[in-house]
Each structure stands twice: as structure tokens, then as C-alpha cells.
GROMACS .gro file of C-alpha atoms in nm:
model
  307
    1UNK     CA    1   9.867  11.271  10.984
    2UNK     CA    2   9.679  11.493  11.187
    3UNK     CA    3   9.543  11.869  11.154
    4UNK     CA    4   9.402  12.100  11.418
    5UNK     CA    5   9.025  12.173  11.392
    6UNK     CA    6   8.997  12.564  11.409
    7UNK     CA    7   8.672  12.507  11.621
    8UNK     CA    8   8.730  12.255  11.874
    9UNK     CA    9   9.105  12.339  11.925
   10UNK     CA   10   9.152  11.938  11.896
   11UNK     CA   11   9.343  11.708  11.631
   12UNK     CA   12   9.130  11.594  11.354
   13UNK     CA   13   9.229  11.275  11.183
   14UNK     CA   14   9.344  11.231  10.855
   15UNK     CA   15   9.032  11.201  10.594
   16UNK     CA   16   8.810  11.180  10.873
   17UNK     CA   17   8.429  11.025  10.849
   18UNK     CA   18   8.105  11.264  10.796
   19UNK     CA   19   7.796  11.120  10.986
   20UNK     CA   20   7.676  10.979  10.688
   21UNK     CA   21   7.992  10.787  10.648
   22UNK     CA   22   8.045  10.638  11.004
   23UNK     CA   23   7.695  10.463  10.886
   24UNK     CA   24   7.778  10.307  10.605
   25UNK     CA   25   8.119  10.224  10.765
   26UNK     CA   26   7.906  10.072  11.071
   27UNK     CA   27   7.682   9.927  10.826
   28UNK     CA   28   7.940   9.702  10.617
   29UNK     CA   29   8.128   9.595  10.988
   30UNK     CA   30   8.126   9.314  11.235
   31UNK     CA   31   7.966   9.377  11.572
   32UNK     CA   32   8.328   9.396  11.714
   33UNK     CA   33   8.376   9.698  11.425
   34UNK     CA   34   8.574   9.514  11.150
   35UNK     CA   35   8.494   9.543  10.836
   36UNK     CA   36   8.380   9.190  10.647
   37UNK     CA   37   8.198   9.198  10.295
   38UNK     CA   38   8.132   8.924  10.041
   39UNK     CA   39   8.227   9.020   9.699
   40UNK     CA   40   7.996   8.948   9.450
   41UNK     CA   41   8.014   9.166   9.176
   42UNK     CA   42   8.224   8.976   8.954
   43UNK     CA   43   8.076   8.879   8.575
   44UNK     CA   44   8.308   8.695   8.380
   45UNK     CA   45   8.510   8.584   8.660
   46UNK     CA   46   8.160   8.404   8.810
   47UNK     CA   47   8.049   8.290   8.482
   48UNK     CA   48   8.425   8.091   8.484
   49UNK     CA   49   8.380   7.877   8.819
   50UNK     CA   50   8.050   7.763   8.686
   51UNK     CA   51   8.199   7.484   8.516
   52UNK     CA   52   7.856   7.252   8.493
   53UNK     CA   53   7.755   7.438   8.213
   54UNK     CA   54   7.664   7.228   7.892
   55UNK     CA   55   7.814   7.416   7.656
   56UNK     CA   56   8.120   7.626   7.920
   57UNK     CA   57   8.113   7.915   8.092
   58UNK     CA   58   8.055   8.168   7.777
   59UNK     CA   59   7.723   7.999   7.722
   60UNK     CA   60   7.593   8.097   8.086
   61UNK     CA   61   7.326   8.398   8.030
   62UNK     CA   62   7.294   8.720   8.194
   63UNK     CA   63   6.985   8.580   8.345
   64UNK     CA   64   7.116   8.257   8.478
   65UNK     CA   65   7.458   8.472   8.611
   66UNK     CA   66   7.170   8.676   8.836
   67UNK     CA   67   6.992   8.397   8.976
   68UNK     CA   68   7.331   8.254   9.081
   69UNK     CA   69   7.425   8.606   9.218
   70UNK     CA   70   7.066   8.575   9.363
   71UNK     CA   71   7.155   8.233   9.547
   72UNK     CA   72   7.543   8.365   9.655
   73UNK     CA   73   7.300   8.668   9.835
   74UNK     CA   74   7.056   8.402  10.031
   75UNK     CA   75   7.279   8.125  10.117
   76UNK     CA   76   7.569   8.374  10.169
   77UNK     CA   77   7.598   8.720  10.170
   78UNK     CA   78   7.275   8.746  10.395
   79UNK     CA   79   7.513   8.595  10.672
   80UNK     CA   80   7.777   8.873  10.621
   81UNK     CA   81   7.714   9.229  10.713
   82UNK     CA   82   7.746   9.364  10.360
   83UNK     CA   83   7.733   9.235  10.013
   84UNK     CA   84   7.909   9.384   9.750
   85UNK     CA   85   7.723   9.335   9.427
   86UNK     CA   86   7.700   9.493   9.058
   87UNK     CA   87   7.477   9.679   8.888
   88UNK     CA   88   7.536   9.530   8.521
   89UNK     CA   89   7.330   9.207   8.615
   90UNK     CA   90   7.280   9.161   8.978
   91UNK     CA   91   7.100   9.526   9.070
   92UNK     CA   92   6.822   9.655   9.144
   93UNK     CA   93   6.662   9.312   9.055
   94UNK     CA   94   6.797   9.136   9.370
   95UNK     CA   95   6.724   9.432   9.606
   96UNK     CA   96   6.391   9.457   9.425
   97UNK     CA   97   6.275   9.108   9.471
   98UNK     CA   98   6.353   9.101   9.829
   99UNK     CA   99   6.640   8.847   9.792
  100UNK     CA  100   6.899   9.104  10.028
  101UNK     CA  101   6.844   9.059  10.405
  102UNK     CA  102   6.733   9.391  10.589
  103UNK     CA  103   7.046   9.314  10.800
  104UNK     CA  104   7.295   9.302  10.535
  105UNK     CA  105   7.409   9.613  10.368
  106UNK     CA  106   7.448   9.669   9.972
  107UNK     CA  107   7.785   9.778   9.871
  108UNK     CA  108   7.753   9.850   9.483
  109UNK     CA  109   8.054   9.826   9.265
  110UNK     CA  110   8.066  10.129   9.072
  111UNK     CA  111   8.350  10.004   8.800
  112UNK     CA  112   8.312   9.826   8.462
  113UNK     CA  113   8.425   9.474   8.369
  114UNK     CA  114   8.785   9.510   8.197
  115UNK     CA  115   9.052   9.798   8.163
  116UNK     CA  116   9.155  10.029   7.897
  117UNK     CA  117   9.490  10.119   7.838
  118UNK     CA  118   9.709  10.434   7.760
  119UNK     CA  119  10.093  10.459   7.724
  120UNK     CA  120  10.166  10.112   7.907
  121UNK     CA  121   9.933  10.215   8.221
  122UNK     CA  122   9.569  10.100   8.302
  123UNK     CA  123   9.252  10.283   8.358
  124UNK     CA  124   8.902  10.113   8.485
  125UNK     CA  125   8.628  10.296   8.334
  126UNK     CA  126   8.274  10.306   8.572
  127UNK     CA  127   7.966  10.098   8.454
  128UNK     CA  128   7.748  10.364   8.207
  129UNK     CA  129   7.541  10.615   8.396
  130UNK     CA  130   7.617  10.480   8.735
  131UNK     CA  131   7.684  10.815   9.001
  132UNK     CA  132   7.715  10.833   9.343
  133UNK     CA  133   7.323  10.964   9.333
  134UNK     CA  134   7.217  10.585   9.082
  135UNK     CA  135   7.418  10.417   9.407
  136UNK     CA  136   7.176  10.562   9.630
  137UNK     CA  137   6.884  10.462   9.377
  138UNK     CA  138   7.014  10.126   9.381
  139UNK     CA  139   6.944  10.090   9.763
  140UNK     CA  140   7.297  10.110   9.806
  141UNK     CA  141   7.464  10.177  10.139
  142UNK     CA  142   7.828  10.261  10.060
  143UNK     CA  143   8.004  10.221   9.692
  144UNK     CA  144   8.335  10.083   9.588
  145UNK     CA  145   8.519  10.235   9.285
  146UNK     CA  146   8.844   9.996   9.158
  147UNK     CA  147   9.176  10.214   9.053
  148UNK     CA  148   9.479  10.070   8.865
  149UNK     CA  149   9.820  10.232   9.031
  150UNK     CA  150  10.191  10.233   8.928
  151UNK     CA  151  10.272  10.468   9.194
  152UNK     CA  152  10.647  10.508   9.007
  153UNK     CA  153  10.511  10.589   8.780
  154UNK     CA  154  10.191  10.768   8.930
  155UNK     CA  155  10.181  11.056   9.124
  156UNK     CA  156   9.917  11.253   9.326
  157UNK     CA  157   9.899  11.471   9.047
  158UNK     CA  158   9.824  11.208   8.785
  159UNK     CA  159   9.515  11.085   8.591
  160UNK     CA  160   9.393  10.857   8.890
  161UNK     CA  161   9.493  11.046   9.127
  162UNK     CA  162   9.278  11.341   9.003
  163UNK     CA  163   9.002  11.063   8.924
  164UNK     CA  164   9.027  10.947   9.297
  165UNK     CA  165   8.972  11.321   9.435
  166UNK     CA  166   8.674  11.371   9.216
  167UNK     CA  167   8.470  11.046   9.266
  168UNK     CA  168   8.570  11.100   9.679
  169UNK     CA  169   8.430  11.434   9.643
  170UNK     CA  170   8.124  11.302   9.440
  171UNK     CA  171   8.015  11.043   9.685
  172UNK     CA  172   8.069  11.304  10.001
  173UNK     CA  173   7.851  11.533   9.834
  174UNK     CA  174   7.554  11.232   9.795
  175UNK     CA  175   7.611  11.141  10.208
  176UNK     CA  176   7.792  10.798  10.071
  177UNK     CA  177   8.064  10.617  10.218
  178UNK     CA  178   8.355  10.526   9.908
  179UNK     CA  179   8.548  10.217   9.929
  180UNK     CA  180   8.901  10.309   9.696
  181UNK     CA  181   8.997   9.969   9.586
  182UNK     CA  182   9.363   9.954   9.455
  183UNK     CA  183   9.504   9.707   9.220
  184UNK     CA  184   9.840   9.680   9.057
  185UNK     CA  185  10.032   9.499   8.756
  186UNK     CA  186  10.314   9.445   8.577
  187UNK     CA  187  10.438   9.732   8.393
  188UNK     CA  188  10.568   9.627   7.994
  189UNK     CA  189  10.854   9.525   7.973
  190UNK     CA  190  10.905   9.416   8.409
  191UNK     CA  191  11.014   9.083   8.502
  192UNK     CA  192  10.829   8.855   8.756
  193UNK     CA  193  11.101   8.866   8.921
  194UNK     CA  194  11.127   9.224   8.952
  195UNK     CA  195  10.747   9.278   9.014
  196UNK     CA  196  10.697   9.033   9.334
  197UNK     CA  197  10.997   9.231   9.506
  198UNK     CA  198  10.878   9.546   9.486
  199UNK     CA  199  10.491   9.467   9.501
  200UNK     CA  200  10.501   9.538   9.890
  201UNK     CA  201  10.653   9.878   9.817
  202UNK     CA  202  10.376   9.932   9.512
  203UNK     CA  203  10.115   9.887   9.752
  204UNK     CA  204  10.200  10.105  10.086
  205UNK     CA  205  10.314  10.383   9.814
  206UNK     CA  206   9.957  10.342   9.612
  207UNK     CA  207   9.825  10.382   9.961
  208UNK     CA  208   9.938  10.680  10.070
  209UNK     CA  209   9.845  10.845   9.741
  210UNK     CA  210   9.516  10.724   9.767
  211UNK     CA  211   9.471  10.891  10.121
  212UNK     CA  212   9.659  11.207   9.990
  213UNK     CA  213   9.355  11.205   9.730
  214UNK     CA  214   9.138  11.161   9.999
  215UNK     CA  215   9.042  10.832  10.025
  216UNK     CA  216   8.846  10.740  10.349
  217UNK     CA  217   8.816  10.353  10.355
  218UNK     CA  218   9.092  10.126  10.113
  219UNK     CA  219   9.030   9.771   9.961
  220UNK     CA  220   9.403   9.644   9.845
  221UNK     CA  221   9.600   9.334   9.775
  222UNK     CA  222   9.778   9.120  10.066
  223UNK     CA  223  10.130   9.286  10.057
  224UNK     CA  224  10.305   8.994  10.119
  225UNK     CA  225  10.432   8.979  10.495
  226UNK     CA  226  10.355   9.120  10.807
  227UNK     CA  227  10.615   9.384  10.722
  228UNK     CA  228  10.456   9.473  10.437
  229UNK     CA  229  10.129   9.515  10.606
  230UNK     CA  230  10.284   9.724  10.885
  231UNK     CA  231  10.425   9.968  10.554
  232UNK     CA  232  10.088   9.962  10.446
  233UNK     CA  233   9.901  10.049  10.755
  234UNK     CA  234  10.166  10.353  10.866
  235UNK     CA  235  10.120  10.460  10.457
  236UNK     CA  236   9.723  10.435  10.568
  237UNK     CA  237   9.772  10.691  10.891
  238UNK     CA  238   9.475  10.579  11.010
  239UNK     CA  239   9.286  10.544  10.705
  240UNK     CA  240   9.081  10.181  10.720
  241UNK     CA  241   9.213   9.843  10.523
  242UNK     CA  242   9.039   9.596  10.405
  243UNK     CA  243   9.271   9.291  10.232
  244UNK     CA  244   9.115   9.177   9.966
  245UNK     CA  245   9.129   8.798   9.858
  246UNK     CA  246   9.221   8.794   9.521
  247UNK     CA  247   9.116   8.466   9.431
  248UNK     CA  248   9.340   8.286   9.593
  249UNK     CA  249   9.236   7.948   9.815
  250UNK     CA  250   9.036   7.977  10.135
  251UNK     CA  251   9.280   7.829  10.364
  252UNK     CA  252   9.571   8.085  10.228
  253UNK     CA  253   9.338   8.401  10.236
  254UNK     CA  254   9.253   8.308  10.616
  255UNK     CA  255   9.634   8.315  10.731
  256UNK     CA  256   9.681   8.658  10.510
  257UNK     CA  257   9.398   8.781  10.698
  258UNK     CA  258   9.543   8.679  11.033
  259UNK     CA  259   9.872   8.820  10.953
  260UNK     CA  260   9.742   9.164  10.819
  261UNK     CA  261   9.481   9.226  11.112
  262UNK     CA  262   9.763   9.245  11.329
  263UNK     CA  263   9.963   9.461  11.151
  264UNK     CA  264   9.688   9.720  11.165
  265UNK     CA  265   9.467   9.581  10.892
  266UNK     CA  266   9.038   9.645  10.937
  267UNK     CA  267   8.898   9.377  10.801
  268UNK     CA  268   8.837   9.155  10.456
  269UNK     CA  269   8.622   9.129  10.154
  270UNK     CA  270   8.691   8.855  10.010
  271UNK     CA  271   8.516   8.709   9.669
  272UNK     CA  272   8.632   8.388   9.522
  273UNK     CA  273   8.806   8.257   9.811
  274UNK     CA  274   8.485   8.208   9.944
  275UNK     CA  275   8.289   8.087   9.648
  276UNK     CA  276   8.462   7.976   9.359
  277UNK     CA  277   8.444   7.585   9.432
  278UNK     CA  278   8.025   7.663   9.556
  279UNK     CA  279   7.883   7.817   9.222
  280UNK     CA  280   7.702   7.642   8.916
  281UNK     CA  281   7.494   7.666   8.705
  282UNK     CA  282   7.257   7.391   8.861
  283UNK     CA  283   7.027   7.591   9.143
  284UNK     CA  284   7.035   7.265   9.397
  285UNK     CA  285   7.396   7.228   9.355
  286UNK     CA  286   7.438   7.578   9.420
  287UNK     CA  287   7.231   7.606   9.779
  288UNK     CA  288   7.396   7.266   9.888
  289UNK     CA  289   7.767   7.409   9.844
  290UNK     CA  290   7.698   7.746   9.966
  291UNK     CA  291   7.546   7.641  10.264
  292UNK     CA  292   7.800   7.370  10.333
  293UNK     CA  293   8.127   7.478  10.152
  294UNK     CA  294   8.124   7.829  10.145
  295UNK     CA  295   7.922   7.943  10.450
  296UNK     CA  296   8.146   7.732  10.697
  297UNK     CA  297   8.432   7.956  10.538
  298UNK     CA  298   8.270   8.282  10.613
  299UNK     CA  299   8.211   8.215  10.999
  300UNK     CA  300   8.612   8.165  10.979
  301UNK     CA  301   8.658   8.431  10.818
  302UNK     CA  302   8.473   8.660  11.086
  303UNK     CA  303   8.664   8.521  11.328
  304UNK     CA  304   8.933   8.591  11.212
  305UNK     CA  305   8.882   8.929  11.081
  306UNK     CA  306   8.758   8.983  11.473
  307UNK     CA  307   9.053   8.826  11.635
   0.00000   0.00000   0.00000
């Protein structure tokens, strides 16, 4: 969708990029102009892959969860042009102890661990007291806010859509670029069945809310087929995608990746797909499979993000 720009007499596109924002968009992309982030900001989801730990996962501390956010930054995320991280455990400490390379960028997750839940739909809630203006304090580059959608169910004049509008708003006033992430789920009541035929639908529809709401840069789900991505990327009009990874293996994320960068896809951030068989709670084990598991991953990745 395109308007005409009173001044210059030429189209503008849809949800088009301030200054500010065409940095941090530059910032968090390949040299080729894809974007490609490591996702680091999950808590309990990290704690669970560390599976060394004496007494499981729940005994891992907030302290030893940051130095093994610390490592996934050095042996990692420094490779990658941005690093999305969270500011529950992992900021500012890493950004203050120098661990971030100059030549990586800091996304910072803006939403809490968890959900909360009114009449059968889902809400995130943000991490206490974090703003578009703590991002910036954080020494973050561009921030990523995680929405819930049931577009059935979900117009663009519901709860998130309204939340969507305000937070875009928010972060254009502070200069900073907004990454919309959009997950969805199973309504009460909605067979598997019924769920994985529609979820291609679910997404280009949450989509095109999202850029009705204003949305300048989207993080979403693999929509299942090239067709699907296609939907998604016309639902975009010419709003920038990022498939996400979603935990599942390496080797299946790279051939969604493949598939949805040409059908008009931007790029990937992917999380666990990278790093869920590299982390532990031991600091040796952790730089040995980072550097030799994970890291050959992301340089495949990148390519084929850039292909």
C-alpha cells in the first residue's frame, strides 16, 4: 500500500523508516541488507537446555544464566550483526563489562517471561519499567516487543492492536527502530487438526494487522510453505520479515529459511536452533560447543538468509 507524499508529489511506502530507523535496521543486517540476529533473551527456556546441571535446570541461578548469556554473546552473537538479549538477567551487565562486540548491535527484548490470560486470549505483559527511553539506556540499538494474535478473533481495533499502535508510536518518538514479533496458539476448545490448517492464514492475517497498526519491521513464525510465505509477504506490503526459528532443529530452520527468503522473506533470528545442543552450565563445555556446534550453524545461516 502506497500513499502520495503532499511534498514530494511521489509514493511513500507503507510504514515507511525515519532516519533513525534505517540505522538500526542497517545496524541488525547482513552486508548484503538482510536481516540476521541471534536470539538470546530467553530465561527459562535457556535454563532448560542446560541439562549438566547437578541438581536440573531449576537449580541454575540468575548469575550462572548471565555468564552463559555472557559466553552465547562472545563465542556467538559477536559473529552476527545483532544480538537480541534481555534485560531481566543479561543487561546492562554484558554491555557494561564489555562482553558485546562494537560491531554487533543490541536488540533488547522489551517483553516479560510468560503470558496472562483474559476470556480464552493471551496478552504478554513488558519486563517492569522497561520504555523505549530504558532501551536506549541499555545501549540498545533497536527493541523487539512479542504480541499474542487470534486475528479471528482480533481485530485492528482490539486490545493488541491498540497496544501495537502505542508502543510503535513510543519507540518513534525515542528515534528507535521496533521489531513487532507475532506469535499464535490454539484457541480453547480448537483441535490440532484444525489449528495447523489454518495457521498459514493466522499468520498473513496477524500480519497485515500488525502493519495496519503500524508496525515497521515483523518477527513471525514459518507459515508453513512457500505459499504461505508468499500470503505473508503480500499481507506485509513491503513491510520487512524476519522468520523466526521457533526452536525447532538447525537443519529444518535452514530449509524454512531458504523457502521463505524467496517468497519475499528479509531475513532470520533464530534462538534455539542455533544453541540449544551448545549451552551448559560448565563454562569450557560451553566455549567448545559454541565455537564448534553452534557457530558453524550461523555462517549457514547467513548464507542462506543472503542467498
Amino acid at each position: 500500500m502506497t500513499a502520495l507524499d503532499p511534498n514530494t508529489h511521489q509514493e511513500k511506502k507503507m510504514n515507511e523508516l525515519t532516519t533513525l530507523e534505517r540505522r538500526g535496521m542497517a545496524a541488525i543486517s547482513t552486508a548484503d541488507g538482510n536481516m540476521l540476529i541471534v536470539a538470546g533473551d530467553q530465561r527459562n527456556g535457556m535454563k532448560a537446555v542446560m541439562k549438566d546441571a547437578t541438581d536440573g535446570p531449576g537449580s541454575i541461578t540468575v548469575e550462572q544464566l548471565a555468564e552463559a548469556k555472557a559466553d552465547l554473546v562472545r563465542y556467538l552473537g559477536n559473529h552476527a550483526p545483532a544480538i537480541l538479549l534481555d534485560p531481566e538477567v543479561a543487561l546492562p551487565k554484558i554491555v557494561d563489562d564489555g562482553v558485546l562486540s562494537r560491531n554487533t548491535a543490541l536488540v533488547v527484548g522489551m517483553d516479560a517471561s510468560g503470558f496472562e490470560e483474559t476470556d480464552g486470549l493471551r496478552y504478554t505483559r513488558f519486563v517492569d519499567g522497561v520504555t523505549p527511553r530504558v532501551v536506549r539506556d541499555l545501549g540498545g540499538d533497536v527493541a523487539k516487543m512479542l504480541f499474542y494474535m487470534r486475528p479471528e478473533q482480533q481485530g485492528v481495533d482490539s486490545r493488541v492492536a491498540e497496544e501495537i499502535r502505542d508502543l510503535v508510536k513510543a519507540c518513534s518518538a525515542e528515534g528507535l527502530l521496533l521489531i513487532v514479533e507475532i506469535l499464535t496458539y490454539q484457541l480453547e476448545g480448537e483441535s490440532d487438526e484444525d489449528y495447523k490448517a489454518g495457521f498459514g492464514k493466522t499468520i498473513a492475517d496477524s500480519t497485515r494487522i500488525s502493519v495496519e497498526c503500524g508496525a515497521k519491521v515483523l518477527k513471525l513464525p514459518y507459515p508453513g510453505s512457500a505459499e504461505a510465505c508468499a500470503a505473508v509477504t503480500e499481507a506485509a506490503q513491503g513491510v520487512p520479515w524476519a522468520v523466526l526459528s521457533a526452536g525447532v532443529d538447525h537443519e529444518t530452520f535452514i530449509e524454512q529459511v531458504r523457502i521463505a527468503v524467496a517468497n519475499g522473506a528479509r531475513g532470520a533470528m533464530a534462538g534455539r536452533s542455533l544453541w540449544k545442543d551448545s549451552m551448559a552450565v560448565s563454562a569450557e563445555t560451553r566455549e567448545d560447543l559454541l565455537t564448534n556446534r553452534a557457530l558453524p550453524r550461523l555462517r549457514e545461516l547467513n548464507e542462506a538468509v543472503d542467498a
